[in-house]
């Protein structure tokens, strides 16, 4: 073990906040995994790469075209959501009813295509853009917290609230829940299920774009940033893969564990901690924190 | 509006396949406007396939489905619903994690007339008062009978011109079956709603319906007025489980009894 360190409470709070903020990003990507999985029973391993495309789109609009940050961010979400809709309409819809393995291979393939296309279009150098939160700090009673961390956490909470209200209160949100619970019955209610599923893809892609915009002040945008999708996947599994609050909470837990591992454990543990969490969950508690078993009443 | 008694649904020479297996061998039937028509038959006779073909889940290989004068054979299930047909599938397909109230509102998904939707929810609660006490519970937690009441109510929320009911009696207690069929009669009477009812319980189905068809391995073998069908010897013997009077039927009964 390395040298034992003094743990002062302020340090612990800072570690937790920065862990929670990267965890929120994992949580948002995990949310994208879970939404698509609940609706279509597909696991989209290109979710991280969709976030990467969102990062580059925001960079192009804000840094290159010189749009206002908020306008550029909003446009990015719209563009990436439309991209997600078309992805389902043109590609993934054809795989409904195929083996899970085909879906995994296809989405892994899409992920490498997206990385290659992004490399050709935007190059392989990391890029970034200035946000209203860059390089600012908030002081709360002697504890220094970066405004970027806070903006990520606040942004995630707001987005989750908005999504909750959308799913619980709106007609379309209810139809999405219904279609994911019982596809055939939703058809019988007049719900155009295929279009609804494409809209679910649009929402998860839009969430990934928001994650990219929130992450931009902390991490540079580059071709490989989508690889954090794997950490997010660990978060989704921890949350029970199928539970929406579970995805966010699982992501946050993975983020905090990662920060703590980086501080208290020898070098190398920070990078592998998400995978260790994933393995531990699968071995010890495979249904996850919020996993539910659905049984049909006969 | 279609005049009372004129066919609102006309199925002509329907042939449907599951992969290489032919399930329907040229079925023709009609549902007159405002009437209850029942389709009887044993397991595997093709009853459910007829309903699924009408509601667009299965595309027929040959034949036509005409609804209110319009050919709906090639429409998708959601388009068929918007045309005015609500399908209550067998096995009580509720949305298990939505509340009873939300399930009912999903039934009105295609409607925008808010006030009328609230009134229709109250009408459903009048038909099935137990649903009112369960309104905020998840549908997956209801008993089988309550779920059956819910899926019928949910279909009514779509204000269909034609209601397709697939084995509403399946797995329910005799008393509950009587209640449900009483409501089915009331729905037909109160709203003049045309109903196509698929059943294995031939007795109650024929007592409820105006007209009946009997299916055997994908073909219509008998059809007629319900009262007439109830009197036929072969129906009594094979579908009503009554002891036959003919020598052949007695023999069959004896043979069957000796198996145990």
XYZ file of C-alpha atoms in Angstrom:
558
model
C 0.000 0.000 0.000
C 1.054 3.586 -0.529
C 1.640 5.977 2.281
C -1.410 6.351 4.517
C -2.943 9.781 4.111
C -4.772 11.977 6.496
C -8.438 12.166 5.639
C -9.784 15.560 6.466
C -13.536 16.081 6.017
C -13.196 18.928 3.512
C -11.065 16.759 1.269
C -13.641 14.000 1.525
C -16.437 16.370 0.487
C -14.424 17.600 -2.481
C -13.682 14.040 -3.563
C -17.337 13.095 -3.242
C -18.511 16.115 -5.221
C -16.065 15.615 -8.060
C -16.814 11.875 -8.020
C -20.526 12.592 -8.089
C -20.100 15.001 -10.981
C -18.279 12.505 -13.191
C -20.762 9.938 -11.869
C -23.612 12.117 -13.131
C -22.145 11.902 -16.624
C -22.003 8.108 -16.279
C -25.538 8.233 -14.946
C -26.793 10.177 -17.973
C -25.181 7.748 -20.397
C -26.488 4.827 -18.341
C -29.933 6.420 -18.617
C -29.547 6.248 -22.396
C -28.670 2.541 -22.173
C -31.620 1.795 -19.933
C -34.265 3.790 -21.840
C -33.446 2.042 -25.088
C -33.183 -1.339 -23.381
C -36.516 -0.999 -21.611
C -38.283 -0.028 -24.809
C -36.680 -2.259 -27.415
C -34.628 -4.811 -25.410
C -31.539 -3.698 -27.307
C -28.294 -2.775 -25.582
C -26.780 0.137 -27.457
C -23.008 -0.030 -27.035
C -22.627 3.045 -29.256
C -24.178 5.274 -26.575
C -20.763 6.654 -25.525
C -19.885 7.397 -29.156
C -23.179 9.248 -29.628
C -22.055 11.420 -26.723
C -18.705 11.944 -28.483
C -20.511 13.080 -31.650
C -22.501 15.462 -29.442
C -19.239 16.865 -28.071
C -17.861 17.553 -31.550
C -21.162 19.027 -32.739
C -21.185 21.418 -29.783
C -17.527 22.288 -30.469
C -18.323 23.075 -34.102
C -21.329 25.228 -33.226
C -19.843 27.075 -30.240
C -16.094 27.314 -30.893
C -16.082 27.306 -34.713
C -19.353 28.942 -35.721
C -19.206 31.232 -32.686
C -22.750 30.640 -31.483
C -23.806 31.618 -27.985
C -23.173 28.755 -25.501
C -26.830 28.145 -24.655
C -27.994 28.363 -28.256
C -25.189 26.062 -29.398
C -25.948 23.553 -26.642
C -29.656 23.567 -27.487
C -28.982 23.088 -31.195
C -26.563 20.246 -30.407
C -29.258 18.404 -28.455
C -31.752 18.823 -31.293
C -29.267 17.648 -33.950
C -28.111 14.596 -31.970
C -31.688 13.660 -31.023
C -32.631 13.756 -34.716
C -29.563 11.626 -35.414
C -30.746 9.057 -32.832
C -34.224 9.010 -34.374
C -32.816 8.360 -37.854
C -30.397 5.740 -36.538
C -33.333 3.711 -35.274
C -35.506 4.395 -38.310
C -32.859 3.425 -40.869
C -30.683 0.855 -39.088
C -31.710 -0.570 -35.746
C -35.403 -1.106 -36.434
C -34.422 -3.854 -38.885
C -32.900 -5.850 -36.035
C -36.033 -6.141 -33.901
C -36.626 -9.832 -33.270
C -33.020 -10.799 -34.060
C -30.675 -12.355 -31.538
C -29.215 -10.139 -28.808
C -25.766 -11.018 -30.138
C -26.488 -9.406 -33.525
C -27.534 -6.218 -31.765
C -24.345 -6.174 -29.696
C -22.189 -6.690 -32.784
C -24.071 -4.048 -34.741
C -23.831 -1.388 -32.053
C -20.133 -2.141 -31.442
C -19.648 -1.814 -35.196
C -21.523 1.476 -35.253
C -19.331 2.706 -32.397
C -16.128 2.116 -34.403
C -17.688 3.697 -37.483
C -18.610 6.785 -35.456
C -15.069 7.003 -34.063
C -13.560 6.710 -37.530
C -15.936 9.251 -39.066
C -15.316 11.697 -36.211
C -11.558 11.264 -36.688
C -11.878 12.018 -40.403
C -14.138 14.996 -39.855
C -12.696 16.650 -36.747
C -9.215 15.137 -36.502
C -7.627 13.188 -33.651
C -6.514 16.128 -31.496
C -8.534 16.925 -28.399
C -10.569 20.110 -28.725
C -12.561 22.177 -26.292
C -14.765 25.222 -26.006
C -15.348 27.858 -23.361
C -18.462 27.572 -21.233
C -19.942 29.961 -18.666
C -18.698 27.552 -15.973
C -15.079 27.122 -17.069
C -12.409 27.868 -14.414
C -14.759 29.200 -11.787
C -15.088 27.987 -8.248
C -17.771 28.047 -5.587
C -16.717 28.319 -1.941
C -18.983 26.714 0.596
C -17.623 27.283 4.106
C -13.967 26.667 3.408
C -14.576 23.956 0.838
C -13.596 24.824 -2.694
C -15.799 23.270 -5.349
C -15.419 23.867 -9.046
C -18.387 25.407 -10.787
C -18.120 22.840 -13.564
C -18.703 20.015 -11.087
C -21.669 21.860 -9.668
C -23.057 22.630 -13.150
C -22.901 18.930 -14.033
C -24.702 17.891 -10.856
C -27.354 20.615 -11.102
C -27.807 19.933 -14.812
C -28.310 16.219 -14.163
C -30.840 16.837 -11.405
C -32.817 19.248 -13.615
C -32.733 16.863 -16.564
C -33.873 13.915 -14.434
C -36.746 15.970 -13.033
C -37.795 16.986 -16.522
C -37.629 13.377 -17.710
C -39.617 12.192 -14.705
C -42.354 14.738 -15.402
C -42.342 13.822 -19.079
C -42.777 10.090 -18.422
C -45.308 10.477 -15.605
C -47.436 13.363 -16.827
C -47.502 13.595 -20.604
C -49.507 11.520 -23.022
C -46.426 10.599 -25.059
C -44.440 9.719 -21.919
C -47.208 7.415 -20.776
C -47.377 5.858 -24.238
C -43.614 5.185 -24.096
C -44.010 3.428 -20.749
C -46.970 1.467 -22.060
C -45.182 0.433 -25.265
C -42.168 -0.785 -23.315
C -44.336 -2.767 -20.881
C -46.593 -4.415 -23.426
C -45.892 -3.722 -27.059
C -48.880 -5.549 -28.509
C -51.378 -3.988 -26.126
C -49.939 -0.557 -26.976
C -50.584 -1.262 -30.669
C -54.180 -2.166 -29.789
C -54.542 1.250 -28.108
C -53.615 2.931 -31.394
C -50.046 3.796 -30.364
C -47.708 3.827 -33.404
C -45.183 1.696 -31.532
C -42.359 1.858 -34.091
C -42.393 5.650 -34.180
C -42.568 5.759 -30.391
C -39.464 3.547 -30.190
C -37.623 5.848 -32.602
C -38.550 8.735 -30.285
C -37.069 6.806 -27.355
C -33.830 6.557 -29.357
C -34.035 10.284 -29.989
C -34.420 10.971 -26.263
C -31.453 8.791 -25.271
C -29.291 10.384 -27.960
C -30.411 13.829 -26.768
C -29.463 12.914 -23.183
C -26.026 11.804 -24.421
C -25.625 15.185 -26.153
C -26.486 16.991 -22.904
C -23.906 14.813 -21.107
C -21.297 15.848 -23.686
C -22.081 19.554 -23.270
C -21.944 19.259 -19.469
C -18.698 17.289 -19.612
C -16.940 19.640 -22.063
C -15.533 22.096 -19.463
C -13.988 19.208 -17.473
C -12.680 16.945 -20.213
C -11.569 17.742 -23.731
C -13.631 16.463 -26.633
C -11.765 13.773 -28.525
C -12.433 10.714 -30.625
C -12.023 8.294 -27.727
C -14.143 10.085 -25.150
C -16.947 7.609 -25.860
C -15.019 4.917 -24.026
C -16.412 6.209 -20.734
C -19.552 4.495 -21.979
C -18.063 1.336 -20.450
C -17.989 2.936 -16.989
C -21.551 4.071 -17.558
C -22.448 0.500 -18.468
C -21.121 -0.619 -15.075
C -23.357 2.015 -13.487
C -26.389 0.792 -15.410
C -25.738 -2.813 -14.330
C -25.254 -1.722 -10.713
C -28.581 0.104 -10.897
C -30.342 -3.013 -12.117
C -30.333 -2.429 -15.912
C -33.963 -1.548 -16.438
C -34.501 0.907 -13.617
C -34.345 4.588 -14.556
C -33.466 5.958 -11.086
C -31.150 2.955 -10.702
C -29.177 4.008 -13.782
C -28.488 7.491 -12.438
C -27.709 6.314 -8.910
C -25.541 3.464 -10.198
C -23.611 5.935 -12.362
C -23.060 8.284 -9.416
C -21.848 5.406 -7.224
C -19.371 4.309 -9.901
C -18.105 7.903 -10.187
C -17.602 8.312 -6.431
C -15.929 4.898 -6.109
C -13.595 5.893 -8.929
C -12.534 9.129 -7.197
C -12.071 7.413 -3.859
C -10.047 4.609 -5.449
C -7.835 7.199 -7.132
C -7.137 8.901 -3.803
C -6.857 6.032 -1.358
C -5.624 3.142 -3.484
C -2.396 2.696 -5.481
C -2.140 4.023 -9.000
C -4.152 2.081 -11.558
C -7.135 1.403 -9.357
C -8.935 4.558 -10.473
C -9.073 3.367 -14.071
C -10.135 -0.181 -13.242
C -12.543 0.536 -10.388
C -15.622 0.722 -12.668
C -14.862 -2.708 -14.071
C -14.286 -4.058 -10.561
C -17.703 -2.709 -9.560
C -19.232 -4.353 -12.639
C -17.637 -7.713 -11.826
C -18.577 -7.501 -8.159
C -22.229 -6.725 -8.984
C -22.470 -9.559 -11.494
C -20.999 -12.067 -9.051
C -22.608 -10.978 -5.798
C -25.870 -9.241 -6.681
C -26.682 -9.720 -10.375
C -30.170 -8.227 -10.222
C -28.652 -4.868 -9.251
C -29.803 -2.311 -6.711
C -33.161 -1.452 -8.273
C -33.695 -4.448 -10.504
C -37.199 -5.831 -10.690
C -38.280 -9.230 -11.781
C -41.408 -9.061 -13.877
C -43.764 -11.934 -13.706
C -46.895 -12.184 -15.689
C -50.029 -13.099 -13.874
C -51.835 -16.070 -15.370
C -73.439 5.718 -39.370
C -74.142 2.260 -40.552
C -77.755 1.219 -40.244
C -78.626 -1.388 -37.651
C -78.227 -4.922 -38.969
C -76.167 -4.005 -42.031
C -72.717 -5.674 -41.840
C -70.146 -3.345 -40.274
C -67.437 -6.009 -40.629
C -67.216 -8.357 -43.551
C -64.444 -10.931 -43.690
C -64.212 -12.675 -47.030
C -62.288 -15.858 -47.781
C -59.482 -15.151 -45.356
C -56.335 -17.286 -45.601
C -53.607 -16.747 -43.024
C -50.292 -18.507 -42.533
C -47.857 -18.829 -39.636
C -44.703 -19.374 -41.658
C -45.359 -22.503 -43.747
C -48.374 -23.549 -41.663
C -51.783 -22.490 -42.893
C -53.948 -21.433 -39.953
C -57.046 -20.171 -41.772
C -58.396 -21.963 -44.845
C -60.715 -19.387 -46.357
C -62.879 -17.972 -43.589
C -65.856 -15.741 -44.337
C -67.966 -14.104 -41.689
C -69.997 -10.976 -41.033
C -70.794 -8.852 -38.018
C -74.061 -6.912 -38.440
C -74.030 -3.402 -36.985
C -75.139 -3.317 -33.349
C -75.115 -7.103 -32.890
C -73.031 -9.604 -30.965
C -71.494 -12.356 -33.066
C -69.564 -15.227 -31.529
C -66.895 -17.497 -32.976
C -66.671 -20.873 -31.261
C -64.182 -23.670 -31.589
C -61.698 -25.885 -29.818
C -58.052 -25.025 -29.136
C -56.160 -24.480 -32.357
C -59.270 -23.987 -34.475
C -58.053 -20.535 -35.525
C -60.347 -18.320 -33.444
C -57.616 -16.059 -32.125
C -55.970 -15.972 -35.557
C -59.192 -14.566 -37.038
C -59.157 -11.714 -34.505
C -55.442 -11.052 -34.945
C -55.864 -10.916 -38.699
C -58.760 -8.481 -38.412
C -56.810 -6.211 -36.069
C -53.775 -6.141 -38.352
C -51.245 -8.063 -36.260
C -51.119 -10.730 -38.971
C -51.360 -9.828 -42.641
C -53.610 -12.272 -44.506
C -52.163 -14.163 -47.448
C -55.457 -13.970 -49.346
C -58.910 -12.596 -48.722
C -60.402 -9.304 -47.593
C -61.296 -7.605 -44.354
C -63.862 -4.856 -44.946
C -64.792 -2.556 -42.114
C -67.502 0.079 -42.555
C -67.078 -0.272 -46.314
C -63.304 0.205 -46.207
C -60.675 -2.440 -46.942
C -58.486 -2.703 -43.813
C -56.619 -5.931 -44.616
C -53.249 -4.205 -45.088
C -53.366 -1.693 -42.230
C -51.084 -1.894 -39.180
C -52.705 -2.590 -35.783
C -52.608 1.046 -34.653
C -54.252 2.164 -37.912
C -56.958 -0.492 -37.530
C -57.636 0.831 -34.021
C -57.926 4.376 -35.360
C -60.394 3.075 -37.950
C -62.685 2.104 -35.035
C -61.874 -1.462 -33.947
C -60.649 -2.163 -30.403
C -59.171 -5.568 -29.691
C -59.229 -7.077 -26.200
C -56.619 -9.828 -26.546
C -56.752 -13.060 -24.602
C -54.655 -13.308 -21.459
C -55.476 -9.837 -20.069
C -52.677 -7.823 -21.559
C -52.592 -4.952 -19.062
C -49.724 -2.468 -18.709
C -48.496 -3.980 -15.423
C -46.524 -0.999 -14.074
C -49.120 1.647 -14.921
C -51.968 2.333 -12.528
C -55.541 1.335 -13.314
C -56.306 4.974 -14.056
C -53.296 5.304 -16.388
C -54.264 2.066 -18.157
C -57.708 3.530 -18.839
C -56.172 6.769 -20.115
C -53.953 4.769 -22.463
C -57.159 3.329 -23.884
C -58.094 6.884 -24.869
C -54.640 7.531 -26.401
C -56.046 8.476 -29.796
C -58.649 10.874 -28.356
C -58.271 14.543 -27.492
C -61.728 15.314 -26.030
C -60.673 15.663 -22.379
C -64.103 16.118 -20.793
C -65.541 13.118 -22.596
C -62.550 11.019 -21.513
C -63.262 11.836 -17.847
C -66.934 10.936 -18.355
C -66.000 7.646 -20.026
C -63.717 6.743 -17.114
C -66.719 7.233 -14.815
C -68.832 5.042 -17.120
C -66.214 2.291 -16.839
C -66.284 2.626 -13.050
C -70.088 2.287 -13.207
C -69.735 -0.960 -15.134
C -67.003 -2.305 -12.842
C -67.142 -0.513 -9.447
C -64.182 -2.544 -8.142
C -61.915 -0.716 -10.600
C -62.725 2.599 -8.928
C -61.386 1.361 -5.600
C -58.253 0.114 -7.383
C -57.761 3.265 -9.504
C -54.332 4.194 -8.115
C -52.960 0.646 -7.898
C -50.606 -0.843 -10.439
C -52.504 -3.029 -12.878
C -50.019 -5.872 -12.388
C -51.214 -6.246 -8.798
C -54.879 -6.832 -9.681
C -56.520 -10.239 -9.594
C -57.216 -12.037 -12.847
C -60.872 -11.028 -12.870
C -60.057 -7.390 -12.161
C -57.508 -7.392 -14.961
C -60.142 -8.754 -17.347
C -62.513 -5.955 -16.289
C -59.692 -3.465 -16.818
C -58.807 -4.576 -20.347
C -62.469 -4.501 -21.407
C -62.848 -1.007 -19.914
C -59.600 0.120 -21.515
C -60.872 -0.958 -24.932
C -64.146 0.920 -24.340
C -62.113 4.083 -23.658
C -61.194 4.030 -27.347
C -64.908 4.378 -28.220
C -64.783 1.624 -30.846
C -67.486 0.946 -33.399
C -66.548 -2.724 -33.184
C -65.182 -4.507 -30.122
C -63.154 -7.709 -30.555
C -63.205 -9.859 -27.407
C -60.873 -12.835 -27.159
C -61.922 -15.386 -24.528
C -63.009 -13.027 -21.760
C -64.021 -16.050 -19.640
C -60.563 -17.648 -19.644
C -59.494 -18.645 -16.151
C -62.299 -16.864 -14.317
C -64.707 -18.256 -11.740
C -68.246 -19.099 -12.961
C -69.773 -16.220 -11.000
C -67.304 -13.715 -12.429
C -67.967 -15.045 -15.937
C -71.682 -14.349 -15.492
C -70.932 -10.802 -14.319
C -68.593 -10.058 -17.201
C -71.031 -11.367 -19.812
C -73.839 -9.351 -18.243
C -71.697 -6.237 -18.750
C -70.894 -7.279 -22.325
C -74.653 -7.406 -23.013
C -75.090 -4.000 -21.367
C -72.318 -2.434 -23.435
C -73.966 -3.758 -26.567
C -77.381 -2.512 -25.482
C -76.353 0.910 -24.100
C -74.034 1.973 -26.909
C -75.286 -0.176 -29.776
C -71.705 -1.381 -30.025
C -71.038 -4.241 -32.425
C -69.110 -7.068 -30.779
C -67.189 -10.016 -32.194
C -66.714 -12.497 -29.371
C -64.378 -15.478 -29.465
C -65.072 -18.127 -26.827
C -64.456 -21.681 -25.775
C -67.317 -21.473 -23.325
C -69.959 -22.088 -25.990
C -72.885 -22.092 -23.598
C -72.547 -18.551 -22.293
C -71.278 -17.255 -25.637
C -74.367 -18.490 -27.493
C -76.652 -17.164 -24.769
C -75.041 -13.736 -25.151
C -74.649 -13.538 -28.918
C -77.191 -13.053 -31.711
C -75.320 -15.139 -34.222
C -72.597 -17.788 -34.067
C -69.929 -19.412 -36.198
C -68.173 -22.681 -35.345
C -64.581 -23.089 -36.475
C -62.697 -26.328 -36.943
C -59.070 -26.390 -38.073
C -59.288 -23.063 -39.837
C -62.671 -23.499 -41.526
C -66.205 -22.411 -40.701
C -68.145 -25.670 -40.291
C -71.446 -24.429 -38.824
C -73.093 -21.026 -38.674
C -76.503 -19.797 -37.632
C -78.623 -17.860 -35.145
C -77.551 -18.485 -31.580
C -80.918 -19.844 -30.487
C -80.814 -22.276 -33.372
C -77.243 -23.368 -32.630
C -78.092 -23.979 -28.984
C -80.643 -26.566 -30.125
C -78.408 -28.462 -32.515
C -77.421 -31.942 -31.391
C -73.819 -31.786 -32.588
C -73.236 -28.440 -30.847
C -74.774 -29.768 -27.662
C -72.561 -32.792 -27.797
C -69.203 -31.320 -28.730
C -69.335 -27.762 -27.437
C -71.869 -27.676 -24.644
C -70.718 -30.954 -23.079
C -74.247 -32.254 -22.844
C -74.808 -35.948 -23.025
C -75.909 -36.854 -26.511
C -78.986 -38.928 -27.216
C -77.851 -40.633 -30.377
C -76.284 -44.093 -30.184
C -72.973 -42.778 -31.473
C -72.845 -40.050 -28.869
C -73.641 -42.498 -26.069
C -70.882 -44.746 -27.248
C -68.463 -41.864 -27.353
C -69.447 -40.834 -23.858
C -68.873 -44.349 -22.574
C -65.509 -44.590 -24.247
C -64.431 -41.325 -22.791
C -65.581 -42.316 -19.307
C -63.620 -45.550 -19.450
C -60.342 -43.681 -19.926
C -60.264 -42.708 -16.302
